[in-house]
PDB file with one MODEL, atoms N, CA, C and O in Angstrom:
MODEL        1
ATOM      1  N   MET A   1      52.240  54.673 174.641  1.00  0.00           N
ATOM      2  CA  MET A   1      53.190  54.063 173.451  1.00  0.00           C
ATOM      3  C   MET A   1      53.339  52.604 173.612  1.00  0.00           C
ATOM      4  O   MET A   1      53.609  52.152 174.725  1.00  0.00           O
ATOM      5  N   GLU A   2      53.250  52.150 173.012  1.00  0.00           N
ATOM      6  CA  GLU A   2      52.021  50.337 173.024  1.00  0.00           C
ATOM      7  C   GLU A   2      53.465  49.849 171.557  1.00  0.00           C
ATOM      8  O   GLU A   2      53.475  50.194 170.375  1.00  0.00           O
ATOM      9  N   ILE A   3      54.293  49.134 172.183  1.00  0.00           N
ATOM     10  CA  ILE A   3      55.617  48.298 171.486  1.00  0.00           C
ATOM     11  C   ILE A   3      55.291  47.301 170.810  1.00  0.00           C
ATOM     12  O   ILE A   3      54.258  46.924 171.362  1.00  0.00           O
ATOM     13  N   ASN A   4      55.565  46.393 169.689  1.00  0.00           N
ATOM     14  CA  ASN A   4      55.111  45.758 169.523  1.00  0.00           C
ATOM     15  C   ASN A   4      56.393  44.463 169.748  1.00  0.00           C
ATOM     16  O   ASN A   4      57.304  44.352 168.928  1.00  0.00           O
ATOM     17  N   HIS A   5      56.284  43.598 170.907  1.00  0.00           N
ATOM     18  CA  HIS A   5      57.037  43.095 171.131  1.00  0.00           C
ATOM     19  C   HIS A   5      57.707  41.592 170.556  1.00  0.00           C
ATOM     20  O   HIS A   5      58.847  41.256 170.876  1.00  0.00           O
ATOM     21  N   LYS A   6      56.957  40.873 169.797  1.00  0.00           N
ATOM     22  CA  LYS A   6      56.880  40.486 168.712  1.00  0.00           C
ATOM     23  C   LYS A   6      57.849  40.460 168.242  1.00  0.00           C
ATOM     24  O   LYS A   6      58.636  39.548 168.495  1.00  0.00           O
ATOM     25  N   SER A   7      58.139  41.441 167.395  1.00  0.00           N
ATOM     26  CA  SER A   7      59.230  42.104 165.555  1.00  0.00           C
ATOM     27  C   SER A   7      59.898  42.340 166.621  1.00  0.00           C
ATOM     28  O   SER A   7      60.438  41.239 166.509  1.00  0.00           O
ATOM     29  N   LEU A   8      60.489  42.863 167.803  1.00  0.00           N
ATOM     30  CA  LEU A   8      61.590  43.551 168.365  1.00  0.00           C
ATOM     31  C   LEU A   8      62.586  42.184 168.892  1.00  0.00           C
ATOM     32  O   LEU A   8      63.811  42.287 168.819  1.00  0.00           O
ATOM     33  N   TYR A   9      61.904  40.853 169.449  1.00  0.00           N
ATOM     34  CA  TYR A   9      62.429  39.591 169.792  1.00  0.00           C
ATOM     35  C   TYR A   9      62.625  39.246 167.794  1.00  0.00           C
ATOM     36  O   TYR A   9      63.697  39.462 167.229  1.00  0.00           O
ATOM     37  N   ILE A  10      62.032  38.991 167.438  1.00  0.00           N
ATOM     38  CA  ILE A  10      62.147  38.614 165.701  1.00  0.00           C
ATOM     39  C   ILE A  10      63.529  39.510 165.453  1.00  0.00           C
ATOM     40  O   ILE A  10      64.690  39.105 165.394  1.00  0.00           O
ATOM     41  N   LYS A  11      63.105  40.621 165.349  1.00  0.00           N
ATOM     42  CA  LYS A  11      64.647  41.236 164.433  1.00  0.00           C
ATOM     43  C   LYS A  11      65.538  41.571 164.963  1.00  0.00           C
ATOM     44  O   LYS A  11      66.527  42.019 164.381  1.00  0.00           O
ATOM     45  N   THR A  12      65.386  41.390 166.780  1.00  0.00           N
ATOM     46  CA  THR A  12      66.360  40.981 167.283  1.00  0.00           C
ATOM     47  C   THR A  12      67.505  40.036 167.287  1.00  0.00           C
ATOM     48  O   THR A  12      68.723  40.213 167.292  1.00  0.00           O
ATOM     49  N   THR A  13      66.392  38.481 167.280  1.00  0.00           N
ATOM     50  CA  THR A  13      67.710  37.164 167.093  1.00  0.00           C
ATOM     51  C   THR A  13      68.083  37.603 165.644  1.00  0.00           C
ATOM     52  O   THR A  13      69.312  37.555 165.582  1.00  0.00           O
ATOM     53  N   ILE A  14      67.415  38.125 164.112  1.00  0.00           N
ATOM     54  CA  ILE A  14      68.249  38.303 163.937  1.00  0.00           C
ATOM     55  C   ILE A  14      69.234  38.355 163.775  1.00  0.00           C
ATOM     56  O   ILE A  14      70.010  37.563 163.240  1.00  0.00           O
ATOM     57  N   MET A  15      69.467  39.973 164.522  1.00  0.00           N
ATOM     58  CA  MET A  15      70.303  40.817 164.439  1.00  0.00           C
ATOM     59  C   MET A  15      72.211  40.300 164.957  1.00  0.00           C
ATOM     60  O   MET A  15      73.343  40.396 164.481  1.00  0.00           O
ATOM     61  N   LEU A  16      71.316  39.579 166.592  1.00  0.00           N
ATOM     62  CA  LEU A  16      72.126  38.697 167.211  1.00  0.00           C
ATOM     63  C   LEU A  16      72.879  37.563 166.065  1.00  0.00           C
ATOM     64  O   LEU A  16      74.095  37.473 165.895  1.00  0.00           O
ATOM     65  N   SER A  17      71.476  36.480 165.116  1.00  0.00           N
ATOM     66  CA  SER A  17      72.074  35.741 163.929  1.00  0.00           C
ATOM     67  C   SER A  17      73.663  36.700 162.891  1.00  0.00           C
ATOM     68  O   SER A  17      74.851  36.502 163.144  1.00  0.00           O
ATOM     69  N   VAL A  18      73.317  37.317 162.187  1.00  0.00           N
ATOM     70  CA  VAL A  18      73.403  37.691 161.609  1.00  0.00           C
ATOM     71  C   VAL A  18      75.720  38.401 162.536  1.00  0.00           C
ATOM     72  O   VAL A  18      76.813  38.599 162.006  1.00  0.00           O
ATOM     73  N   LEU A  19      75.296  38.460 163.687  1.00  0.00           N
ATOM     74  CA  LEU A  19      76.645  38.303 164.071  1.00  0.00           C
ATOM     75  C   LEU A  19      77.300  37.828 164.918  1.00  0.00           C
ATOM     76  O   LEU A  19      78.257  38.054 165.659  1.00  0.00           O
ATOM     77  N   THR A  20      76.498  37.024 164.629  1.00  0.00           N
ATOM     78  CA  THR A  20      77.244  34.810 164.528  1.00  0.00           C
ATOM     79  C   THR A  20      77.791  34.442 163.899  1.00  0.00           C
ATOM     80  O   THR A  20      78.862  33.837 163.960  1.00  0.00           O
ATOM     81  N   LEU A  21      76.923  34.841 162.847  1.00  0.00           N
ATOM     82  CA  LEU A  21      78.016  34.645 161.224  1.00  0.00           C
ATOM     83  C   LEU A  21      79.132  34.983 161.281  1.00  0.00           C
ATOM     84  O   LEU A  21      80.012  34.123 161.313  1.00  0.00           O
ATOM     85  N   ILE A  22      79.401  36.155 161.307  1.00  0.00           N
ATOM     86  CA  ILE A  22      80.516  37.333 160.752  1.00  0.00           C
ATOM     87  C   ILE A  22      81.362  37.048 161.659  1.00  0.00           C
ATOM     88  O   ILE A  22      82.546  37.281 161.415  1.00  0.00           O
ATOM     89  N   GLU A  23      80.903  36.342 163.229  1.00  0.00           N
ATOM     90  CA  GLU A  23      82.026  36.386 164.580  1.00  0.00           C
ATOM     91  C   GLU A  23      82.944  34.692 163.604  1.00  0.00           C
ATOM     92  O   GLU A  23      84.155  34.478 163.555  1.00  0.00           O
ATOM     93  N   ILE A  24      82.128  34.059 163.160  1.00  0.00           N
ATOM     94  CA  ILE A  24      82.341  33.149 163.002  1.00  0.00           C
ATOM     95  C   ILE A  24      83.220  32.839 161.847  1.00  0.00           C
ATOM     96  O   ILE A  24      83.942  31.849 161.968  1.00  0.00           O
ATOM     97  N   GLY A  25      83.294  33.745 160.392  1.00  0.00           N
ATOM     98  CA  GLY A  25      83.720  33.959 159.736  1.00  0.00           C
ATOM     99  C   GLY A  25      85.188  34.837 160.330  1.00  0.00           C
ATOM    100  O   GLY A  25      86.301  34.868 159.805  1.00  0.00           O
ATOM    101  N   ILE A  26      84.911  35.228 161.076  1.00  0.00           N
ATOM    102  CA  ILE A  26      86.299  36.017 161.736  1.00  0.00           C
ATOM    103  C   ILE A  26      86.764  35.359 161.841  1.00  0.00           C
ATOM    104  O   ILE A  26      87.874  35.771 161.503  1.00  0.00           O
ATOM    105  N   SER A  27      86.901  34.067 162.200  1.00  0.00           N
ATOM    106  CA  SER A  27      87.686  33.113 163.413  1.00  0.00           C
ATOM    107  C   SER A  27      88.343  31.882 162.345  1.00  0.00           C
ATOM    108  O   SER A  27      89.236  31.108 162.689  1.00  0.00           O
ATOM    109  N   TYR A  28      87.547  31.900 160.697  1.00  0.00           N
ATOM    110  CA  TYR A  28      88.624  31.643 159.925  1.00  0.00           C
ATOM    111  C   TYR A  28      89.039  32.590 159.351  1.00  0.00           C
ATOM    112  O   TYR A  28      89.705  31.940 158.545  1.00  0.00           O
ATOM    113  N   TRP A  29      89.200  33.487 159.101  1.00  0.00           N
ATOM    114  CA  TRP A  29      90.211  34.854 158.258  1.00  0.00           C
ATOM    115  C   TRP A  29      91.044  34.359 159.053  1.00  0.00           C
ATOM    116  O   TRP A  29      90.853  33.862 160.163  1.00  0.00           O
ATOM    117  N   ASP A  30      92.550  34.584 158.125  1.00  0.00           N
ATOM    118  CA  ASP A  30      93.650  34.308 157.868  1.00  0.00           C
ATOM    119  C   ASP A  30      94.193  35.967 157.748  1.00  0.00           C
ATOM    120  O   ASP A  30      94.778  36.502 156.806  1.00  0.00           O
ATOM    121  N   ILE A  31      93.647  36.715 159.435  1.00  0.00           N
ATOM    122  CA  ILE A  31      94.782  36.839 158.820  1.00  0.00           C
ATOM    123  C   ILE A  31      95.637  36.976 161.055  1.00  0.00           C
ATOM    124  O   ILE A  31      95.372  36.011 161.772  1.00  0.00           O
ATOM    125  N   VAL A  32      96.553  38.245 161.734  1.00  0.00           N
ATOM    126  CA  VAL A  32      96.862  38.386 162.669  1.00  0.00           C
ATOM    127  C   VAL A  32      96.119  38.335 163.849  1.00  0.00           C
ATOM    128  O   VAL A  32      95.206  39.047 164.266  1.00  0.00           O
ATOM    129  N   ARG A  33      96.846  37.078 164.438  1.00  0.00           N
ATOM    130  CA  ARG A  33      95.368  36.325 165.498  1.00  0.00           C
ATOM    131  C   ARG A  33      95.897  37.431 166.545  1.00  0.00           C
ATOM    132  O   ARG A  33      95.709  36.914 167.646  1.00  0.00           O
ATOM    133  N   PHE A  34      96.445  38.657 166.724  1.00  0.00           N
ATOM    134  CA  PHE A  34      95.576  39.719 167.547  1.00  0.00           C
ATOM    135  C   PHE A  34      94.828  40.557 167.277  1.00  0.00           C
ATOM    136  O   PHE A  34      94.114  41.076 168.135  1.00  0.00           O
ATOM    137  N   TYR A  35      94.790  41.102 165.265  1.00  0.00           N
ATOM    138  CA  TYR A  35      93.629  41.758 165.037  1.00  0.00           C
ATOM    139  C   TYR A  35      92.516  40.756 165.156  1.00  0.00           C
ATOM    140  O   TYR A  35      91.742  40.923 166.098  1.00  0.00           O
ATOM    141  N   GLN A  36      92.394  40.146 164.671  1.00  0.00           N
ATOM    142  CA  GLN A  36      90.772  38.593 164.910  1.00  0.00           C
ATOM    143  C   GLN A  36      90.810  39.018 166.580  1.00  0.00           C
ATOM    144  O   GLN A  36      90.050  39.933 166.898  1.00  0.00           O
ATOM    145  N   VAL A  37      91.484  38.528 167.440  1.00  0.00           N
ATOM    146  CA  VAL A  37      90.555  38.408 168.455  1.00  0.00           C
ATOM    147  C   VAL A  37      90.715  39.160 168.916  1.00  0.00           C
ATOM    148  O   VAL A  37      90.726  39.011 170.138  1.00  0.00           O
ATOM    149  N   GLY A  38      91.029  40.905 168.256  1.00  0.00           N
ATOM    150  CA  GLY A  38      90.107  42.868 169.123  1.00  0.00           C
ATOM    151  C   GLY A  38      88.892  42.432 167.982  1.00  0.00           C
ATOM    152  O   GLY A  38      87.805  42.228 168.523  1.00  0.00           O
ATOM    153  N   LEU A  39      88.903  42.298 166.836  1.00  0.00           N
ATOM    154  CA  LEU A  39      87.581  41.740 165.934  1.00  0.00           C
ATOM    155  C   LEU A  39      86.141  41.261 166.700  1.00  0.00           C
ATOM    156  O   LEU A  39      84.971  41.635 166.627  1.00  0.00           O
ATOM    157  N   LEU A  40      86.801  40.328 167.400  1.00  0.00           N
ATOM    158  CA  LEU A  40      85.582  39.081 167.919  1.00  0.00           C
ATOM    159  C   LEU A  40      85.955  39.600 169.235  1.00  0.00           C
ATOM    160  O   LEU A  40      85.022  39.294 169.977  1.00  0.00           O
ATOM    161  N   LEU A  41      87.141  40.438 170.119  1.00  0.00           N
ATOM    162  CA  LEU A  41      85.938  41.259 171.251  1.00  0.00           C
ATOM    163  C   LEU A  41      84.990  42.197 170.699  1.00  0.00           C
ATOM    164  O   LEU A  41      83.956  42.088 171.359  1.00  0.00           O
ATOM    165  N   THR A  42      84.873  42.987 169.881  1.00  0.00           N
ATOM    166  CA  THR A  42      84.312  44.300 169.439  1.00  0.00           C
ATOM    167  C   THR A  42      82.872  44.224 169.349  1.00  0.00           C
ATOM    168  O   THR A  42      81.887  44.857 169.731  1.00  0.00           O
ATOM    169  N   PHE A  43      83.352  42.479 168.231  1.00  0.00           N
ATOM    170  CA  PHE A  43      81.159  41.470 167.991  1.00  0.00           C
ATOM    171  C   PHE A  43      81.228  41.062 169.391  1.00  0.00           C
ATOM    172  O   PHE A  43      80.262  41.726 169.768  1.00  0.00           O
ATOM    173  N   ALA A  44      81.649  40.455 170.486  1.00  0.00           N
ATOM    174  CA  ALA A  44      81.270  40.251 171.736  1.00  0.00           C
ATOM    175  C   ALA A  44      81.044  41.082 172.834  1.00  0.00           C
ATOM    176  O   ALA A  44      80.973  40.494 173.914  1.00  0.00           O
ATOM    177  N   LEU A  45      80.874  42.665 172.845  1.00  0.00           N
ATOM    178  CA  LEU A  45      81.030  44.060 173.053  1.00  0.00           C
ATOM    179  C   LEU A  45      79.456  44.166 172.545  1.00  0.00           C
ATOM    180  O   LEU A  45      78.484  44.534 173.205  1.00  0.00           O
ATOM    181  N   ALA A  46      79.527  43.591 170.737  1.00  0.00           N
ATOM    182  CA  ALA A  46      78.252  44.428 170.595  1.00  0.00           C
ATOM    183  C   ALA A  46      76.295  43.713 170.310  1.00  0.00           C
ATOM    184  O   ALA A  46      75.239  44.222 169.933  1.00  0.00           O
ATOM    185  N   LYS A  47      76.713  42.407 170.735  1.00  0.00           N
ATOM    186  CA  LYS A  47      76.406  41.255 170.831  1.00  0.00           C
ATOM    187  C   LYS A  47      75.577  42.031 173.103  1.00  0.00           C
ATOM    188  O   LYS A  47      74.433  41.983 173.554  1.00  0.00           O
ATOM    189  N   MET A  48      76.808  42.540 173.711  1.00  0.00           N
ATOM    190  CA  MET A  48      76.250  42.305 175.203  1.00  0.00           C
ATOM    191  C   MET A  48      75.184  43.355 175.255  1.00  0.00           C
ATOM    192  O   MET A  48      74.204  43.540 175.976  1.00  0.00           O
ATOM    193  N   ALA A  49      75.738  43.998 174.204  1.00  0.00           N
ATOM    194  CA  ALA A  49      74.951  45.729 174.712  1.00  0.00           C
ATOM    195  C   ALA A  49      73.865  45.678 174.164  1.00  0.00           C
ATOM    196  O   ALA A  49      72.883  46.076 174.792  1.00  0.00           O
ATOM    197  N   CYS A  50      73.658  44.960 172.265  1.00  0.00           N
ATOM    198  CA  CYS A  50      71.963  44.691 171.751  1.00  0.00           C
ATOM    199  C   CYS A  50      71.107  43.373 173.073  1.00  0.00           C
ATOM    200  O   CYS A  50      69.890  43.535 173.162  1.00  0.00           O
ATOM    201  N   VAL A  51      71.899  41.842 174.269  1.00  0.00           N
ATOM    202  CA  VAL A  51      70.945  41.281 174.277  1.00  0.00           C
ATOM    203  C   VAL A  51      70.475  42.523 176.060  1.00  0.00           C
ATOM    204  O   VAL A  51      69.519  42.470 176.835  1.00  0.00           O
ATOM    205  N   ALA A  52      71.606  43.375 176.014  1.00  0.00           N
ATOM    206  CA  ALA A  52      71.341  44.510 177.364  1.00  0.00           C
ATOM    207  C   ALA A  52      70.030  45.356 177.116  1.00  0.00           C
ATOM    208  O   ALA A  52      69.160  45.880 177.812  1.00  0.00           O
ATOM    209  N   TYR A  53      70.340  45.219 175.713  1.00  0.00           N
ATOM    210  CA  TYR A  53      69.173  47.071 175.679  1.00  0.00           C
ATOM    211  C   TYR A  53      67.466  46.598 175.101  1.00  0.00           C
ATOM    212  O   TYR A  53      66.442  47.247 174.888  1.00  0.00           O
ATOM    213  N   VAL A  54      67.937  44.713 174.975  1.00  0.00           N
ATOM    214  CA  VAL A  54      66.373  44.486 174.483  1.00  0.00           C
ATOM    215  C   VAL A  54      65.413  43.593 176.066  1.00  0.00           C
ATOM    216  O   VAL A  54      64.505  43.878 176.847  1.00  0.00           O
ATOM    217  N   PHE A  55      66.580  42.171 175.738  1.00  0.00           N
ATOM    218  CA  PHE A  55      65.648  41.713 176.748  1.00  0.00           C
ATOM    219  C   PHE A  55      65.697  41.438 178.599  1.00  0.00           C
ATOM    220  O   PHE A  55      65.151  40.637 179.358  1.00  0.00           O
ATOM    221  N   MET A  56      67.208  43.232 178.859  1.00  0.00           N
ATOM    222  CA  MET A  56      67.027  43.595 180.855  1.00  0.00           C
ATOM    223  C   MET A  56      66.404  45.124 180.331  1.00  0.00           C
ATOM    224  O   MET A  56      66.938  46.131 180.796  1.00  0.00           O
ATOM    225  N   HIS A  57      65.050  45.295 179.172  1.00  0.00           N
ATOM    226  CA  HIS A  57      64.553  46.036 178.918  1.00  0.00           C
ATOM    227  C   HIS A  57      64.798  47.748 178.789  1.00  0.00           C
ATOM    228  O   HIS A  57      63.930  48.610 178.653  1.00  0.00           O
ATOM    229  N   LEU A  58      65.877  47.874 178.855  1.00  0.00           N
ATOM    230  CA  LEU A  58      66.779  49.110 178.541  1.00  0.00           C
ATOM    231  C   LEU A  58      66.718  49.321 177.080  1.00  0.00           C
ATOM    232  O   LEU A  58      67.557  49.607 176.226  1.00  0.00           O
ATOM    233  N   TYR A  59      65.104  49.022 177.073  1.00  0.00           N
ATOM    234  CA  TYR A  59      64.909  49.161 175.760  1.00  0.00           C
ATOM    235  C   TYR A  59      64.614  51.242 175.950  1.00  0.00           C
ATOM    236  O   TYR A  59      65.113  52.294 175.550  1.00  0.00           O
ATOM    237  N   TYR A  60      63.283  50.659 176.977  1.00  0.00           N
ATOM    238  CA  TYR A  60      62.594  51.723 177.846  1.00  0.00           C
ATOM    239  C   TYR A  60      63.031  51.994 178.479  1.00  0.00           C
ATOM    240  O   TYR A  60      62.134  51.815 179.303  1.00  0.00           O
ATOM    241  N   GLU A  61      64.103  52.521 179.256  1.00  0.00           N
ATOM    242  CA  GLU A  61      64.527  53.670 180.672  1.00  0.00           C
ATOM    243  C   GLU A  61      65.309  54.825 179.933  1.00  0.00           C
ATOM    244  O   GLU A  61      65.357  55.005 178.717  1.00  0.00           O
ATOM    245  N   GLU A  62      65.925  55.588 180.953  1.00  0.00           N
ATOM    246  CA  GLU A  62      65.887  56.742 180.657  1.00  0.00           C
ATOM    247  C   GLU A  62      67.377  56.471 179.578  1.00  0.00           C
ATOM    248  O   GLU A  62      67.942  55.387 179.725  1.00  0.00           O
ATOM    249  N   LYS A  63      67.824  57.237 178.775  1.00  0.00           N
ATOM    250  CA  LYS A  63      68.989  57.891 177.886  1.00  0.00           C
ATOM    251  C   LYS A  63      69.566  58.003 179.565  1.00  0.00           C
ATOM    252  O   LYS A  63      69.827  56.812 179.732  1.00  0.00           O
ATOM    253  N   ALA A  64      69.813  58.469 180.483  1.00  0.00           N
ATOM    254  CA  ALA A  64      70.597  58.690 181.535  1.00  0.00           C
ATOM    255  C   ALA A  64      70.829  57.299 182.250  1.00  0.00           C
ATOM    256  O   ALA A  64      72.030  57.045 182.344  1.00  0.00           O
ATOM    257  N   LEU A  65      70.086  56.438 182.720  1.00  0.00           N
ATOM    258  CA  LEU A  65      69.901  55.391 183.545  1.00  0.00           C
ATOM    259  C   LEU A  65      70.801  54.596 181.889  1.00  0.00           C
ATOM    260  O   LEU A  65      71.875  54.851 182.434  1.00  0.00           O
ATOM    261  N   ARG A  66      71.133  54.097 180.847  1.00  0.00           N
ATOM    262  CA  ARG A  66      71.812  53.675 179.677  1.00  0.00           C
ATOM    263  C   ARG A  66      73.092  54.261 179.641  1.00  0.00           C
ATOM    264  O   ARG A  66      74.080  53.605 179.312  1.00  0.00           O
ATOM    265  N   ARG A  67      73.129  55.149 179.877  1.00  0.00           N
ATOM    266  CA  ARG A  67      74.590  56.078 179.843  1.00  0.00           C
ATOM    267  C   ARG A  67      75.144  54.761 181.100  1.00  0.00           C
ATOM    268  O   ARG A  67      75.901  53.813 180.890  1.00  0.00           O
ATOM    269  N   ILE A  68      74.377  55.191 182.521  1.00  0.00           N
ATOM    270  CA  ILE A  68      75.149  54.121 183.299  1.00  0.00           C
ATOM    271  C   ILE A  68      75.717  52.992 183.586  1.00  0.00           C
ATOM    272  O   ILE A  68      76.596  52.554 184.329  1.00  0.00           O
ATOM    273  N   LEU A  69      74.631  52.465 182.424  1.00  0.00           N
ATOM    274  CA  LEU A  69      75.123  51.025 182.471  1.00  0.00           C
ATOM    275  C   LEU A  69      76.316  50.543 181.418  1.00  0.00           C
ATOM    276  O   LEU A  69      76.903  49.462 181.367  1.00  0.00           O
ATOM    277  N   PHE A  70      76.517  52.172 180.293  1.00  0.00           N
ATOM    278  CA  PHE A  70      76.885  51.403 179.100  1.00  0.00           C
ATOM    279  C   PHE A  70      78.374  51.905 179.277  1.00  0.00           C
ATOM    280  O   PHE A  70      79.186  51.387 178.510  1.00  0.00           O
ATOM    281  N   VAL A  71      78.877  52.894 180.230  1.00  0.00           N
ATOM    282  CA  VAL A  71      79.864  54.298 180.147  1.00  0.00           C
ATOM    283  C   VAL A  71      80.534  53.530 181.051  1.00  0.00           C
ATOM    284  O   VAL A  71      81.643  54.046 181.188  1.00  0.00           O
ATOM    285  N   PRO A  72      80.448  52.706 181.635  1.00  0.00           N
ATOM    286  CA  PRO A  72      81.791  51.766 182.920  1.00  0.00           C
ATOM    287  C   PRO A  72      82.530  50.844 181.631  1.00  0.00           C
ATOM    288  O   PRO A  72      83.745  50.809 181.435  1.00  0.00           O
ATOM    289  N   ILE A  73      81.792  50.328 181.052  1.00  0.00           N
ATOM    290  CA  ILE A  73      81.629  48.648 179.640  1.00  0.00           C
ATOM    291  C   ILE A  73      83.246  49.421 179.404  1.00  0.00           C
ATOM    292  O   ILE A  73      84.134  49.199 180.228  1.00  0.00           O
ATOM    293  N   PRO A  74      83.456  50.201 178.371  1.00  0.00           N
ATOM    294  CA  PRO A  74      84.869  51.133 177.516  1.00  0.00           C
ATOM    295  C   PRO A  74      85.586  51.400 178.861  1.00  0.00           C
ATOM    296  O   PRO A  74      86.624  50.743 178.938  1.00  0.00           O
ATOM    297  N   LEU A  75      85.404  51.964 179.654  1.00  0.00           N
ATOM    298  CA  LEU A  75      86.249  52.497 180.654  1.00  0.00           C
ATOM    299  C   LEU A  75      86.793  51.515 181.196  1.00  0.00           C
ATOM    300  O   LEU A  75      87.983  51.699 181.451  1.00  0.00           O
ATOM    301  N   LEU A  76      86.222  50.161 181.580  1.00  0.00           N
ATOM    302  CA  LEU A  76      86.836  49.323 182.175  1.00  0.00           C
ATOM    303  C   LEU A  76      87.883  48.564 181.502  1.00  0.00           C
ATOM    304  O   LEU A  76      88.906  48.055 181.962  1.00  0.00           O
ATOM    305  N   ILE A  77      87.292  48.603 180.005  1.00  0.00           N
ATOM    306  CA  ILE A  77      88.264  47.962 178.791  1.00  0.00           C
ATOM    307  C   ILE A  77      89.740  48.928 178.332  1.00  0.00           C
ATOM    308  O   ILE A  77      90.651  48.481 177.636  1.00  0.00           O
ATOM    309  N   TYR A  78      89.673  50.617 179.040  1.00  0.00           N
ATOM    310  CA  TYR A  78      90.611  51.042 178.580  1.00  0.00           C
ATOM    311  C   TYR A  78      91.596  50.789 179.846  1.00  0.00           C
ATOM    312  O   TYR A  78      92.826  50.765 179.809  1.00  0.00           O
ATOM    313  N   PHE A  79      90.576  50.565 181.220  1.00  0.00           N
ATOM    314  CA  PHE A  79      91.987  51.052 182.178  1.00  0.00           C
ATOM    315  C   PHE A  79      92.303  49.254 182.363  1.00  0.00           C
ATOM    316  O   PHE A  79      93.207  48.862 183.101  1.00  0.00           O
ATOM    317  N   LEU A  80      91.662  48.558 181.796  1.00  0.00           N
ATOM    318  CA  LEU A  80      93.183  47.012 182.059  1.00  0.00           C
ATOM    319  C   LEU A  80      93.755  47.176 180.300  1.00  0.00           C
ATOM    320  O   LEU A  80      94.709  46.503 179.910  1.00  0.00           O
ATOM    321  N   LEU A  81      93.307  47.770 179.734  1.00  0.00           N
ATOM    322  CA  LEU A  81      94.628  47.838 178.575  1.00  0.00           C
ATOM    323  C   LEU A  81      95.773  48.493 178.850  1.00  0.00           C
ATOM    324  O   LEU A  81      96.901  48.137 178.510  1.00  0.00           O
ATOM    325  N   SER A  82      95.368  49.811 179.699  1.00  0.00           N
ATOM    326  CA  SER A  82      96.242  50.849 180.427  1.00  0.00           C
ATOM    327  C   SER A  82      97.871  49.592 181.602  1.00  0.00           C
ATOM    328  O   SER A  82      99.094  49.460 181.662  1.00  0.00           O
ATOM    329  N   LEU A  83      96.534  49.030 182.253  1.00  0.00           N
ATOM    330  CA  LEU A  83      98.301  48.278 183.040  1.00  0.00           C
ATOM    331  C   LEU A  83      98.024  47.206 182.381  1.00  0.00           C
ATOM    332  O   LEU A  83      98.729  46.385 182.969  1.00  0.00           O
ATOM    333  N   ALA A  84      97.017  46.161 180.860  1.00  0.00           N
ATOM    334  CA  ALA A  84      98.562  45.327 180.489  1.00  0.00           C
ATOM    335  C   ALA A  84      99.518  46.058 180.238  1.00  0.00           C
ATOM    336  O   ALA A  84     100.526  45.368 180.391  1.00  0.00           O
ATOM    337  N   TYR A  85      99.981  47.785 179.723  1.00  0.00           N
ATOM    338  CA  TYR A  85     100.973  47.572 179.043  1.00  0.00           C
ATOM    339  C   TYR A  85     101.831  48.921 180.366  1.00  0.00           C
ATOM    340  O   TYR A  85     102.497  49.889 179.997  1.00  0.00           O
ATOM    341  N   ASP A  86     101.627  48.678 181.361  1.00  0.00           N
ATOM    342  CA  ASP A  86     102.521  49.485 182.183  1.00  0.00           C
ATOM    343  C   ASP A  86     102.881  47.879 182.711  1.00  0.00           C
ATOM    344  O   ASP A  86     104.070  47.925 183.026  1.00  0.00           O
ATOM    345  N   ALA A  87     102.511  46.879 182.877  1.00  0.00           N
ATOM    346  CA  ALA A  87     103.300  46.009 183.132  1.00  0.00           C
ATOM    347  C   ALA A  87     104.371  45.270 182.607  1.00  0.00           C
ATOM    348  O   ALA A  87     105.020  44.435 183.237  1.00  0.00           O
ATOM    349  N   GLN A  88     104.603  45.721 181.003  1.00  0.00           N
ATOM    350  CA  GLN A  88     105.177  45.853 180.680  1.00  0.00           C
ATOM    351  C   GLN A  88     107.330  45.632 181.391  1.00  0.00           C
ATOM    352  O   GLN A  88     108.382  45.021 181.206  1.00  0.00           O
ATOM    353  N   PHE A  89     106.809  46.440 182.017  1.00  0.00           N
ATOM    354  CA  PHE A  89     108.157  46.851 182.638  1.00  0.00           C
ATOM    355  C   PHE A  89     108.463  46.786 183.698  1.00  0.00           C
ATOM    356  O   PHE A  89     109.394  47.516 184.040  1.00  0.00           O
ATOM    357  N   ASN A  90     107.880  45.959 184.640  1.00  0.00           N
ATOM    358  CA  ASN A  90     107.959  45.268 185.390  1.00  0.00           C
ATOM    359  C   ASN A  90     108.672  45.839 186.794  1.00  0.00           C
ATOM    360  O   ASN A  90     109.750  45.498 187.282  1.00  0.00           O
ATOM    361  N   TRP A  91     108.066  46.455 187.096  1.00  0.00           N
ATOM    362  CA  TRP A  91     108.332  47.286 187.991  1.00  0.00           C
ATOM    363  C   TRP A  91     108.476  46.676 189.821  1.00  0.00           C
ATOM    364  O   TRP A  91     107.757  45.951 190.510  1.00  0.00           O
ATOM    365  N   VAL A  92     109.380  47.186 189.999  1.00  0.00           N
ATOM    366  CA  VAL A  92     109.833  46.305 190.994  1.00  0.00           C
ATOM    367  C   VAL A  92     110.452  47.212 192.409  1.00  0.00           C
ATOM    368  O   VAL A  92     111.368  48.026 192.296  1.00  0.00           O
ATOM    369  N   ILE A  93     109.923  46.970 193.423  1.00  0.00           N
ATOM    370  CA  ILE A  93     109.871  48.112 195.091  1.00  0.00           C
ATOM    371  C   ILE A  93     111.237  47.621 195.630  1.00  0.00           C
ATOM    372  O   ILE A  93     111.222  46.523 196.187  1.00  0.00           O
ATOM    373  N   GLN A  94     112.457  48.302 195.539  1.00  0.00           N
ATOM    374  CA  GLN A  94     113.264  47.786 196.664  1.00  0.00           C
ATOM    375  C   GLN A  94     113.244  48.858 197.480  1.00  0.00           C
ATOM    376  O   GLN A  94     113.829  48.820 198.562  1.00  0.00           O
TER     377      GLN A  94
ENDMDL
END
């Protein structure tokens, strides 16, 4: 199966450019800072996945390897948010 690398790279560049323009627009949007940061982090993760998928050649790998690489990232975010929620209680060992 021969894939045209040039067209794949051009499509990826266009997609990353569009996502970057959307991020710039979000930064000027007058919304609550918490939601703004959440949206920007979501777009940053989408761009990270796109770069990993294309430029790290995960496009050609099996589904299992892609899952091994992309499943830990949402889990890490979940665990960090869980720890941040728990940190507000200021547990003190006596």
